[in-house]
PDB file of C-alpha atoms in Angstrom:
ATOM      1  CA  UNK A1413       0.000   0.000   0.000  1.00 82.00           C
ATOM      2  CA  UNK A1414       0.885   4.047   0.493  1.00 88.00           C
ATOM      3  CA  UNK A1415       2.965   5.436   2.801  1.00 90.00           C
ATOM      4  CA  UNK A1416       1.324   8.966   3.334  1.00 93.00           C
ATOM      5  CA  UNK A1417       3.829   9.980   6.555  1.00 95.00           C
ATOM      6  CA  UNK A1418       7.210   8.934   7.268  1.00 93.00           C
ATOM      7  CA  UNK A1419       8.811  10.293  10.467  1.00 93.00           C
ATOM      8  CA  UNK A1420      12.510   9.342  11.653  1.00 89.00           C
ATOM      9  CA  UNK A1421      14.522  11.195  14.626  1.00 88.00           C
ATOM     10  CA  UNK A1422      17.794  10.211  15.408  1.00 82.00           C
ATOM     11  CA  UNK A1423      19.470  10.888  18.419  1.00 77.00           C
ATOM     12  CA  UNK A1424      23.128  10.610  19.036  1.00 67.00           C
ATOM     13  CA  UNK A1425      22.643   7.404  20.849  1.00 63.00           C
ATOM     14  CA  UNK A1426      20.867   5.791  17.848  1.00 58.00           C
ATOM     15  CA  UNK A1427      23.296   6.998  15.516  1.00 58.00           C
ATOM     16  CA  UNK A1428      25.336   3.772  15.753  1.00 59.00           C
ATOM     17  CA  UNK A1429      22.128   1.902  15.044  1.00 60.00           C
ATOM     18  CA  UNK A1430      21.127   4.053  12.636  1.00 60.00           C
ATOM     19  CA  UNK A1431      18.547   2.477   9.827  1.00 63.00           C
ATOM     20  CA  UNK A1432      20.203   2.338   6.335  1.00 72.00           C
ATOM     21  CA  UNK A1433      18.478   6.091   5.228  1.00 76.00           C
ATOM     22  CA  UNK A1434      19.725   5.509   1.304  1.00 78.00           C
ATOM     23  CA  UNK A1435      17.127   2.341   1.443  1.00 84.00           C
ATOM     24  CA  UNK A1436      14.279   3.638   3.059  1.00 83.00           C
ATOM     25  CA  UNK A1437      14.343   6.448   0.721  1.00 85.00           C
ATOM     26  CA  UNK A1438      14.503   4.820  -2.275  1.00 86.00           C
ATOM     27  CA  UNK A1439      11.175   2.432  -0.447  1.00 89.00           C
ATOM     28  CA  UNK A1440       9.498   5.625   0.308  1.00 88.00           C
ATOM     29  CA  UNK A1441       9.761   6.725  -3.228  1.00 86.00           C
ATOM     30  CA  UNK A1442       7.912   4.163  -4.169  1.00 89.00           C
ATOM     31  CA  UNK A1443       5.181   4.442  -1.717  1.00 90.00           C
ATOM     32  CA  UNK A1444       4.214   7.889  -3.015  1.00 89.00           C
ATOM     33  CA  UNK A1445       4.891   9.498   0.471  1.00 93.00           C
ATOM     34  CA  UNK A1446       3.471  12.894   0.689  1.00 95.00           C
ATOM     35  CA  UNK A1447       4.685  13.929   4.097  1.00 95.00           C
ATOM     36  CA  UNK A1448       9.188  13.454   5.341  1.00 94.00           C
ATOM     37  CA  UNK A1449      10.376  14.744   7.996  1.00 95.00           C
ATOM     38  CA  UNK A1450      13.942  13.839   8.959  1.00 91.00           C
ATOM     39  CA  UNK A1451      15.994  14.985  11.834  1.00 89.00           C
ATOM     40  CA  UNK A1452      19.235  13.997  13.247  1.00 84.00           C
ATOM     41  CA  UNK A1453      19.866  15.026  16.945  1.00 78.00           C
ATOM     42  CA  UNK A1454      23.896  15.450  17.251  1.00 69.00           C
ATOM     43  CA  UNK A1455      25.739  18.097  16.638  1.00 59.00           C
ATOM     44  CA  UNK A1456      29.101  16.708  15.653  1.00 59.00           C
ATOM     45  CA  UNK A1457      28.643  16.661  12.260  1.00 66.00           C
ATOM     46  CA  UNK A1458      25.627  16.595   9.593  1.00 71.00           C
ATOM     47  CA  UNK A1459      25.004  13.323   8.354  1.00 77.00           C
ATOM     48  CA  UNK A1460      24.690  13.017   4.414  1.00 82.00           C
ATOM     49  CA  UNK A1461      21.006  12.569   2.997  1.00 85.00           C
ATOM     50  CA  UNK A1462      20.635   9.802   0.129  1.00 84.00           C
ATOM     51  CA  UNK A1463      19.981  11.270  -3.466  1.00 88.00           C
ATOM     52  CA  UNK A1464      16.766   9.022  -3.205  1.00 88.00           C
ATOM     53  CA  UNK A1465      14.899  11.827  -1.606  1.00 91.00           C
ATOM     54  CA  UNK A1466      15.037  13.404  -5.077  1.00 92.00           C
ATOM     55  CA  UNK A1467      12.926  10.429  -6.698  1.00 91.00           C
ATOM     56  CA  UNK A1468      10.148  10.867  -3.759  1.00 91.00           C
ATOM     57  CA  UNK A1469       7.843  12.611  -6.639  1.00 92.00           C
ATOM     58  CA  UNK A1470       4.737  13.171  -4.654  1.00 94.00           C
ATOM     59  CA  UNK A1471       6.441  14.680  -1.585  1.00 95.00           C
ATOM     60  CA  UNK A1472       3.912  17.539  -0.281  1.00 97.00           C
ATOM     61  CA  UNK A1473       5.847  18.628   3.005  1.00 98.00           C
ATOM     62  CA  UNK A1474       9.965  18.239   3.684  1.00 97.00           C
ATOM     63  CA  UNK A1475      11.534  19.015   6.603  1.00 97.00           C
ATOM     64  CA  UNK A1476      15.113  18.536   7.201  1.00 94.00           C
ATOM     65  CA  UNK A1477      17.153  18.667  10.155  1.00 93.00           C
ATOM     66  CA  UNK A1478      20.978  18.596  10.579  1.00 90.00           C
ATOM     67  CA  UNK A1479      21.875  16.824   7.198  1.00 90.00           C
ATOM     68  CA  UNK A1480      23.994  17.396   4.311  1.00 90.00           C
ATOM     69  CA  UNK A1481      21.956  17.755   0.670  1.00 92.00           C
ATOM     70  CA  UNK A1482      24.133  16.429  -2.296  1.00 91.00           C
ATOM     71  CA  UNK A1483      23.538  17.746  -5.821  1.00 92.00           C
ATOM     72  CA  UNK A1484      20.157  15.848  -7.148  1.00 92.00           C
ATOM     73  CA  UNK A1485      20.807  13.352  -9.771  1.00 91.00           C
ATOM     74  CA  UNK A1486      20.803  14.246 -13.477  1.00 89.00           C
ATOM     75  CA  UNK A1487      17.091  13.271 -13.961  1.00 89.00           C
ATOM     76  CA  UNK A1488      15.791  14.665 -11.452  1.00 90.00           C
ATOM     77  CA  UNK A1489      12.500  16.432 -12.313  1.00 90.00           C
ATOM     78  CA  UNK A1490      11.608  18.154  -9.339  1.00 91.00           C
ATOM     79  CA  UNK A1491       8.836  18.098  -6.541  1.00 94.00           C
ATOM     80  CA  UNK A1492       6.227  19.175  -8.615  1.00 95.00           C
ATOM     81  CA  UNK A1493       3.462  18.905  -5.642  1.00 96.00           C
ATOM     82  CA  UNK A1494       5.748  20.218  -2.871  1.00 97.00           C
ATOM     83  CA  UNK A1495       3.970  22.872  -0.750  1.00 98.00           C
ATOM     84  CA  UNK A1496       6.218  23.394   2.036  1.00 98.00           C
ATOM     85  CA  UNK A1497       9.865  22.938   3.009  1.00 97.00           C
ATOM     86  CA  UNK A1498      11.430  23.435   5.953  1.00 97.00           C
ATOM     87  CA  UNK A1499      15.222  23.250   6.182  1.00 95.00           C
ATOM     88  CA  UNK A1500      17.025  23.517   8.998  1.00 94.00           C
ATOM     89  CA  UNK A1501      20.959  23.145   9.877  1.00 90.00           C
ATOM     90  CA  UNK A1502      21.786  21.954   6.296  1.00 91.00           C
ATOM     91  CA  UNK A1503      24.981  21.894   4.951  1.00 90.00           C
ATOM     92  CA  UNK A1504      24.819  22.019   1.189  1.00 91.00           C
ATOM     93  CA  UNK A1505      27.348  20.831  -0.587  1.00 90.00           C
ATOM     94  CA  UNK A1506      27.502  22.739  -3.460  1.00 89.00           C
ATOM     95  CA  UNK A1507      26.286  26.047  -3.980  1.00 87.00           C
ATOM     96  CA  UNK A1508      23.744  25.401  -6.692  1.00 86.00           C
ATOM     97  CA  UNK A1509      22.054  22.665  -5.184  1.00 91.00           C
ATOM     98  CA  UNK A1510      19.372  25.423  -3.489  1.00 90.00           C
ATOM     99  CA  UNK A1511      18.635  27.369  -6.735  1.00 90.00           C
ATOM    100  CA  UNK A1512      18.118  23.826  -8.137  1.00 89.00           C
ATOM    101  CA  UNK A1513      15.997  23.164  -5.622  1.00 91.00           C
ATOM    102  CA  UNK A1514      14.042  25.878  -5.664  1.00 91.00           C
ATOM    103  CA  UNK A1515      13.654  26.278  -9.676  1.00 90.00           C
ATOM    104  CA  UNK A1516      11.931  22.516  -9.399  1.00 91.00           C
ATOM    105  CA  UNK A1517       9.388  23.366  -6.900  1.00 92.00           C
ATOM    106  CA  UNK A1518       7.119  25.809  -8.375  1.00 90.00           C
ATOM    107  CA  UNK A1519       4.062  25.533  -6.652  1.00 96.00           C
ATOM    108  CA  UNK A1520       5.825  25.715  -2.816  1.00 97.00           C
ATOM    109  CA  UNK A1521       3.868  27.815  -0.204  1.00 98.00           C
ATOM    110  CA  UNK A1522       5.703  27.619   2.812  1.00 98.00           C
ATOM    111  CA  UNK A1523       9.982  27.723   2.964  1.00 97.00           C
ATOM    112  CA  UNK A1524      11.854  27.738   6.205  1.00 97.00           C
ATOM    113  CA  UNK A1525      16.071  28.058   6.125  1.00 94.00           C
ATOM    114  CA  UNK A1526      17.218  28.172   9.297  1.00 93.00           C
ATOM    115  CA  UNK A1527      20.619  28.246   9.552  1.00 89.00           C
ATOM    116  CA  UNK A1528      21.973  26.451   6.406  1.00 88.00           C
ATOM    117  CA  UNK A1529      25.576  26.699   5.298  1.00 85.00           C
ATOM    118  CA  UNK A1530      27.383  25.893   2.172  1.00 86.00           C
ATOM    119  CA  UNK A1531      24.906  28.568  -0.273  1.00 84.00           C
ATOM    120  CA  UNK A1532      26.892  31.309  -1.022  1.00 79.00           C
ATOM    121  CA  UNK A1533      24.569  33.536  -2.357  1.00 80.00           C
ATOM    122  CA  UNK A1534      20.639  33.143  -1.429  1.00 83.00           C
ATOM    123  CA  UNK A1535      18.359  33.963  -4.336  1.00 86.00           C
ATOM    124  CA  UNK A1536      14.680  33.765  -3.706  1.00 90.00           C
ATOM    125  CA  UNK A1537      12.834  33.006  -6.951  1.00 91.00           C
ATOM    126  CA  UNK A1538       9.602  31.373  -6.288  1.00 94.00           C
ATOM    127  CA  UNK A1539       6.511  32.759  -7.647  1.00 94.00           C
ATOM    128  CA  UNK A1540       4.082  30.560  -5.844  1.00 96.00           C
ATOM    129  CA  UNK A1541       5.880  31.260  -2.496  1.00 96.00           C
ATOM    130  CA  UNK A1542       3.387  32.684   0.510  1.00 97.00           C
ATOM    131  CA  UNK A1543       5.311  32.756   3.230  1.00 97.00           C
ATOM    132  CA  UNK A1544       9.088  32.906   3.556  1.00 96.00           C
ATOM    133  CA  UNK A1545      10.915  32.518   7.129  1.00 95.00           C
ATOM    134  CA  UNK A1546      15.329  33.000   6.968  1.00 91.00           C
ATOM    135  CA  UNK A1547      17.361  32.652   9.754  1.00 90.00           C
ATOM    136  CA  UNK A1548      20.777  32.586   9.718  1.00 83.00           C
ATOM    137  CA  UNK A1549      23.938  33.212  11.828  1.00 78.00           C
ATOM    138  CA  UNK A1550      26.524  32.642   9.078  1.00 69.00           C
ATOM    139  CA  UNK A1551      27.283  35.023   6.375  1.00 64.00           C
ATOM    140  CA  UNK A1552      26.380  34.208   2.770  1.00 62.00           C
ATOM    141  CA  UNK A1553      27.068  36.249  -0.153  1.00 63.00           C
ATOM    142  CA  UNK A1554      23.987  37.816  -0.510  1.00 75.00           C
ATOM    143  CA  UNK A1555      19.985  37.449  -0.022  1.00 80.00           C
ATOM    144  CA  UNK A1556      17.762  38.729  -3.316  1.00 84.00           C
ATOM    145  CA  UNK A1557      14.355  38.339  -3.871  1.00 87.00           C
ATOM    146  CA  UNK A1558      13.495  37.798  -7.889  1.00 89.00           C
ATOM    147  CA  UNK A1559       9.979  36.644  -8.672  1.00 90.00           C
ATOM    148  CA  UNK A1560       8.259  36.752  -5.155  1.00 92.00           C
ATOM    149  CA  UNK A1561       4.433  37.957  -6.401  1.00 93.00           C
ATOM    150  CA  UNK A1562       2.520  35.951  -3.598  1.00 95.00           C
ATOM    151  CA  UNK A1563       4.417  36.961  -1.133  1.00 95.00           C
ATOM    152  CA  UNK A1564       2.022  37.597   1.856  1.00 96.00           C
ATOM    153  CA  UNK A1565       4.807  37.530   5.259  1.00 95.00           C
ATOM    154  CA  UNK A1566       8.855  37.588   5.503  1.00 93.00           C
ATOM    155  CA  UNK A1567      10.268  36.957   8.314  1.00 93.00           C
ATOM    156  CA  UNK A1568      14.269  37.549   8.161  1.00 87.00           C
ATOM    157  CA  UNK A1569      16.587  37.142  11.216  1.00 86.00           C
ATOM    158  CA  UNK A1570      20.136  37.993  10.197  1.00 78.00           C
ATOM    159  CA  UNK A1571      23.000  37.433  13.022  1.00 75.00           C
ATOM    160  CA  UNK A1572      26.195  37.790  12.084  1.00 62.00           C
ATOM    161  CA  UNK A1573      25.919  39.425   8.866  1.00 52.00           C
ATOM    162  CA  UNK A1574      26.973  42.736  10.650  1.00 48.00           C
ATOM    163  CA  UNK A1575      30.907  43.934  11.831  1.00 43.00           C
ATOM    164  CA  UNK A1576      32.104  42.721  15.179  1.00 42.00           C
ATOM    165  CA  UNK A1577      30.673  44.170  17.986  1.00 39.00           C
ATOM    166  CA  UNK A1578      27.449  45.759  16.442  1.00 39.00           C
ATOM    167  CA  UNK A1579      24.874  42.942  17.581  1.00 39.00           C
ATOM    168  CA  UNK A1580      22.418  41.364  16.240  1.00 43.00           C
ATOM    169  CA  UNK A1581      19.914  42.412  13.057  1.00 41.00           C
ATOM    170  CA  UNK A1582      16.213  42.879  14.398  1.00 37.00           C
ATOM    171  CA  UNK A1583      13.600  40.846  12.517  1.00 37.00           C
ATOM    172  CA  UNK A1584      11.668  42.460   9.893  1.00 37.00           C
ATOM    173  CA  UNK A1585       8.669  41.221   9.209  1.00 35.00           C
ATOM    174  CA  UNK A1586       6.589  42.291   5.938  1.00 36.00           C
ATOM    175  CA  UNK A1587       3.156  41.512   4.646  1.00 38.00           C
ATOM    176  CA  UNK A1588       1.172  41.856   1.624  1.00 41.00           C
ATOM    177  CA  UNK A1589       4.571  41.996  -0.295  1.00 43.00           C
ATOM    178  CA  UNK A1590       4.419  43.494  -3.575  1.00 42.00           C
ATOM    179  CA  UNK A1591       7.005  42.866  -6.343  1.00 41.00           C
TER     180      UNK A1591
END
């Protein structure tokens, strides 16, 4: 049958025991999941996420949690149904794996990047996007906003983009964004 949900935490004392992730993935994508959430609880380092992710097709919610992303593979076509994605503490790998990402998931509502590293620049290009929620205490290159029409609330929390000593950015918060 369908797998609608799949849920895994991992906590630093499971890690030793942890469940070959490559396999389930690749199980999941054939289950038509709609619904991942995957979170690793230790902080030594990020633990590498299978390409497989990439072939769950019918994904409609993501969240990711203290992993590194890998480029997708070559045929990767996207998430067309993705609605939200919620990334947090992700190293990427490469720089262009998030533009990648984000040119293949044109109908997402919801994104969350909370302190990912490895971007470089951050480009937000998502027409579809509703609601957009950034926070970050590394510096990246640069944050843009292209094609953000439906833009209804940003929320942006920048620490450590400013010189020593000045503090922290306030949050600015913005609704019924216009492009």
């Amino acid at each position: 049958g369908l797998i609608h949900e799949f849920i895994l935490s991992i906590s630093e004392e499971g890690r030793e025991k942890c469940i070959d992730l490559p396999q389930w993935l690749c199980f999941l994508s054939k289950k038509q999941v709609k619904l991942v959430k995957i979170q690793i609880h230790y902080m030594i380092d990020s633990m590498p996420i299978s390409s497989n992710i990439f072939w769950c097709s019918e994904l409609i919610h993501l969240d990711l949690f203290n992993l590194t992303l890998n480029p997708p593979p070559s045929g990767f076509r996207g998430f067309p149904k993705l609605q939200h994605l919620s990334i947090e503490c992700i190293r990427f790998s490469q720089e262009n794996i998030f533009p990648i990402l984000m040119a293949k998931c044109r109908i997402l509502a919801t994104l969350n990047l909370v302190n990912c590293c490895g971007m470089g620049d951050i480009v937000i290009d998502v027409p579809s996007l509703e609601t957009l929620y950034i926070y970050t205490e590394s510096m990246h290159d640069s944050l843009a906003f292209r094609d953000v029409t439906n833009l209804k609330t940003l929320t942006v929390h920048l620490e450590g983009w400013l010189d020593e000593g000045v503090g922290e950015q306030t949050v600015v918060k913005k609704t019924d964004c216009v492009n």
